[in-house]
Coordinates of C-alpha atoms and ligand atoms in Angstrom, one line a residue:
X1 CA 0.0 0.0 0.0
X2 CA 1.2 3.5 -0.9
X3 CA -0.2 7.0 -0.6
X4 CA 0.0 9.9 -2.9
X5 CA -1.2 13.5 -2.7
X6 CA -3.7 15.0 -5.2
X7 CA -5.0 18.4 -6.0
X8 CA -8.0 19.0 -8.2
X9 CA -7.1 22.4 -9.4
X10 CA -9.2 25.5 -9.7
X11 CA -10.0 24.9 -13.4
X12 CA -11.6 21.6 -12.4
X13 CA -13.6 22.9 -9.4
X14 CA -14.8 25.9 -11.6
X15 CA -16.2 23.5 -14.2
X16 CA -17.8 21.1 -11.7
X17 CA -15.4 18.3 -12.7
X18 CA -14.5 17.0 -9.2
X19 CA -17.0 14.1 -9.3
X20 CA -15.9 13.1 -12.8
X21 CA -12.2 13.0 -11.8
X22 CA -13.0 11.2 -8.5
X23 CA -14.8 8.6 -10.6
X24 CA -11.6 8.1 -12.7
X25 CA -9.5 7.9 -9.5
X26 CA -11.8 5.2 -8.0
X27 CA -12.0 3.3 -11.3
X28 CA -8.2 3.0 -11.1
X29 CA -8.6 1.2 -7.7
X30 CA -7.2 4.2 -5.8
X31 CA -9.1 5.0 -2.6
X32 CA -9.8 8.6 -1.5
X33 CA -8.8 8.4 2.2
X34 CA -8.8 12.1 2.8
X35 CA -10.4 15.0 0.9
X36 CA -11.2 18.7 1.6
X37 CA -12.0 21.8 -0.4
X38 CA -9.9 24.8 0.4
X39 CA -8.7 28.1 -1.1
X40 CA -4.9 27.9 -1.3
X41 CA -3.2 31.1 -0.1
X42 CA -0.4 32.6 -2.1
X43 CA 2.1 31.5 0.6
X44 CA 0.8 27.9 0.4
X45 CA 1.1 27.8 -3.4
X46 CA 4.6 29.3 -3.3
X47 CA 5.7 26.7 -0.7
X48 CA 4.0 23.8 -2.5
X49 CA 5.7 24.6 -5.8
X50 CA 9.0 26.0 -4.4
X51 CA 11.0 23.7 -6.6
X52 CA 9.8 25.7 -9.6
X53 CA 10.4 29.2 -8.2
X54 CA 13.1 30.1 -10.7
X55 CA 11.1 28.9 -13.7
X56 CA 9.5 31.5 -15.9
X57 CA 6.0 30.1 -15.5
X58 CA 6.2 30.3 -11.6
X59 CA 4.1 33.5 -11.2
X60 CA 1.4 32.1 -13.6
X61 CA 1.5 28.8 -11.7
X62 CA 0.9 30.5 -8.3
X63 CA -1.9 32.7 -9.8
X64 CA -3.6 29.7 -11.4
X65 CA -3.5 27.7 -8.1
X66 CA -5.0 30.5 -6.1
X67 CA -7.6 31.6 -8.6
X68 CA -10.4 29.5 -7.0
X69 CA -11.1 26.6 -4.7
X70 CA -9.1 23.4 -4.9
X71 CA -9.8 19.9 -3.6
X72 CA -6.8 18.4 -1.8
X73 CA -6.8 14.6 -1.4
X74 CA -4.8 11.7 -0.2
X75 CA -5.1 8.6 -2.4
X76 CA -4.2 5.1 -1.3
X77 CA -3.5 2.0 -3.3
X78 CA -0.9 -0.4 -4.7
X79 CA 1.8 1.7 -6.5
X80 CA -0.4 4.8 -5.9
X81 CA 2.1 7.4 -7.0
X82 CA 2.8 5.9 -10.4
X83 CA -0.8 4.8 -10.9
X84 CA -2.2 8.2 -10.2
X85 CA 0.3 9.9 -12.6
X86 CA -0.9 7.4 -15.2
X87 CA -4.5 8.4 -14.5
X88 CA -3.5 12.1 -14.9
X89 CA -1.4 11.8 -18.1
X90 CA 1.4 14.1 -19.2
X91 CA 1.7 17.6 -17.8
X92 CA 1.0 19.1 -21.2
X93 CA -2.5 18.0 -22.3
X94 CA -1.4 18.1 -25.9
X95 CA 1.0 15.2 -25.0
X96 CA -1.4 13.3 -22.7
X97 CA -2.6 9.8 -23.6
X98 CA -6.2 9.1 -24.4
X99 CA -8.6 8.5 -21.5
X100 CA -6.4 10.4 -19.0
X101 CA -7.7 13.3 -16.8
X102 CA -5.5 15.8 -18.6
X103 CA -6.4 14.6 -22.1
X104 CA -10.1 14.8 -21.3
X105 CA -10.3 17.9 -19.1
X106 CA -7.2 20.1 -19.1
X107 CA -7.5 23.5 -20.8
X108 CA -3.7 24.2 -21.1
X109 CA -0.4 23.2 -19.5
X110 CA -1.1 25.7 -16.8
X111 CA -4.8 24.8 -16.2
X112 CA -4.2 21.1 -16.3
X113 CA -7.0 20.1 -13.9
X114 CA -5.0 18.0 -11.3
X115 CA -1.8 17.4 -9.5
X116 CA -0.2 14.1 -8.4
X117 CA 3.0 13.7 -6.4
X118 CA 6.0 12.6 -8.4
X119 CA 7.5 10.2 -5.7
X120 CA 6.5 8.6 -2.4
X121 CA 9.0 10.9 -0.6
X122 CA 7.4 14.0 -2.2
X123 CA 3.9 12.6 -1.4
X124 CA 4.7 12.4 2.3
X125 CA 5.9 16.0 2.4
X126 CA 2.9 17.3 0.4
X127 CA 0.4 15.3 2.5
X128 CA 1.8 16.9 5.6
X129 CA 1.4 20.3 4.2
X130 CA -2.4 20.0 4.0
X131 CA -3.5 17.2 6.3
X132 CA -3.0 16.2 9.9
X133 CA -2.9 12.4 10.8
X134 CA -6.5 12.2 12.1
X135 CA -7.9 13.6 8.9
X136 CA -6.7 10.6 6.9
X137 CA -8.9 7.5 7.3
X138 CA -7.8 4.5 5.3
Ligands
GDP201 P1 3.4 17.8 -13.0 O1 4.1 17.0 -12.0 O2 2.9 17.0 -14.1 O3 2.2 18.6 -12.4 O4 4.4 18.8 -13.6 P2 5.6 19.7 -13.0 O5 5.9 19.4 -11.6 O6 6.7 19.7 -14.0 O7 5.0 21.2 -13.0 C1 4.1 21.6 -12.0 C2 2.9 22.4 -12.7 O8 3.5 23.6 -13.3 C3 2.3 21.7 -13.9 O9 1.2 20.8 -13.5 C4 1.8 22.8 -14.7 O10 0.5 23.3 -14.2 C5 2.8 23.9 -14.5 N1 3.8 23.9 -15.6 C6 4.8 23.0 -15.8 N2 5.5 23.3 -16.9 C7 4.9 24.5 -17.4 C8 5.2 25.3 -18.5 O11 6.1 25.1 -19.3 N3 4.3 26.4 -18.7 C9 3.3 26.7 -17.8 N4 2.6 27.8 -18.1 N5 3.0 25.9 -16.7 C10 3.8 24.8 -16.5

């Protein structure tokens, strides 16, 4: 069993797509063991994406992530990190495979509907940023 961290981004909440994406998550045999809808602050977004702070798209990324509500989630399952990234598809929707979240729903590389951790180590750090232990019920 492994856990990964997910964010359904503002472009997804704005278009009422959280249920459709959750259905894809559950169809992939990932279990949503924690979930809440929050507005990310600018500070939270900057911390969350600190690894990208020197990149030219960083200001746009922070603006996009704070433009509206997000749904933060903890997903659990076998090989959850890799499996969820497969459900999401490539970062750029133009390169995403058929039947992935980003192919179906992303508007652009910036408004690409959802985030998934890139390793179990990153997942643990990201989960801690948004959830306390008693909010995660497996
Ligand atoms: P992810 O792990 O697939 O989300 O991709 P990354 O960690 O590389 O990038 C984080 C987020 O930054 C992505 O999901 C995109 O929303 C955004 N992003 C990445 N690359 C670009 C880019 O070249 N241009 C813009 N505008 N946004 C980008």
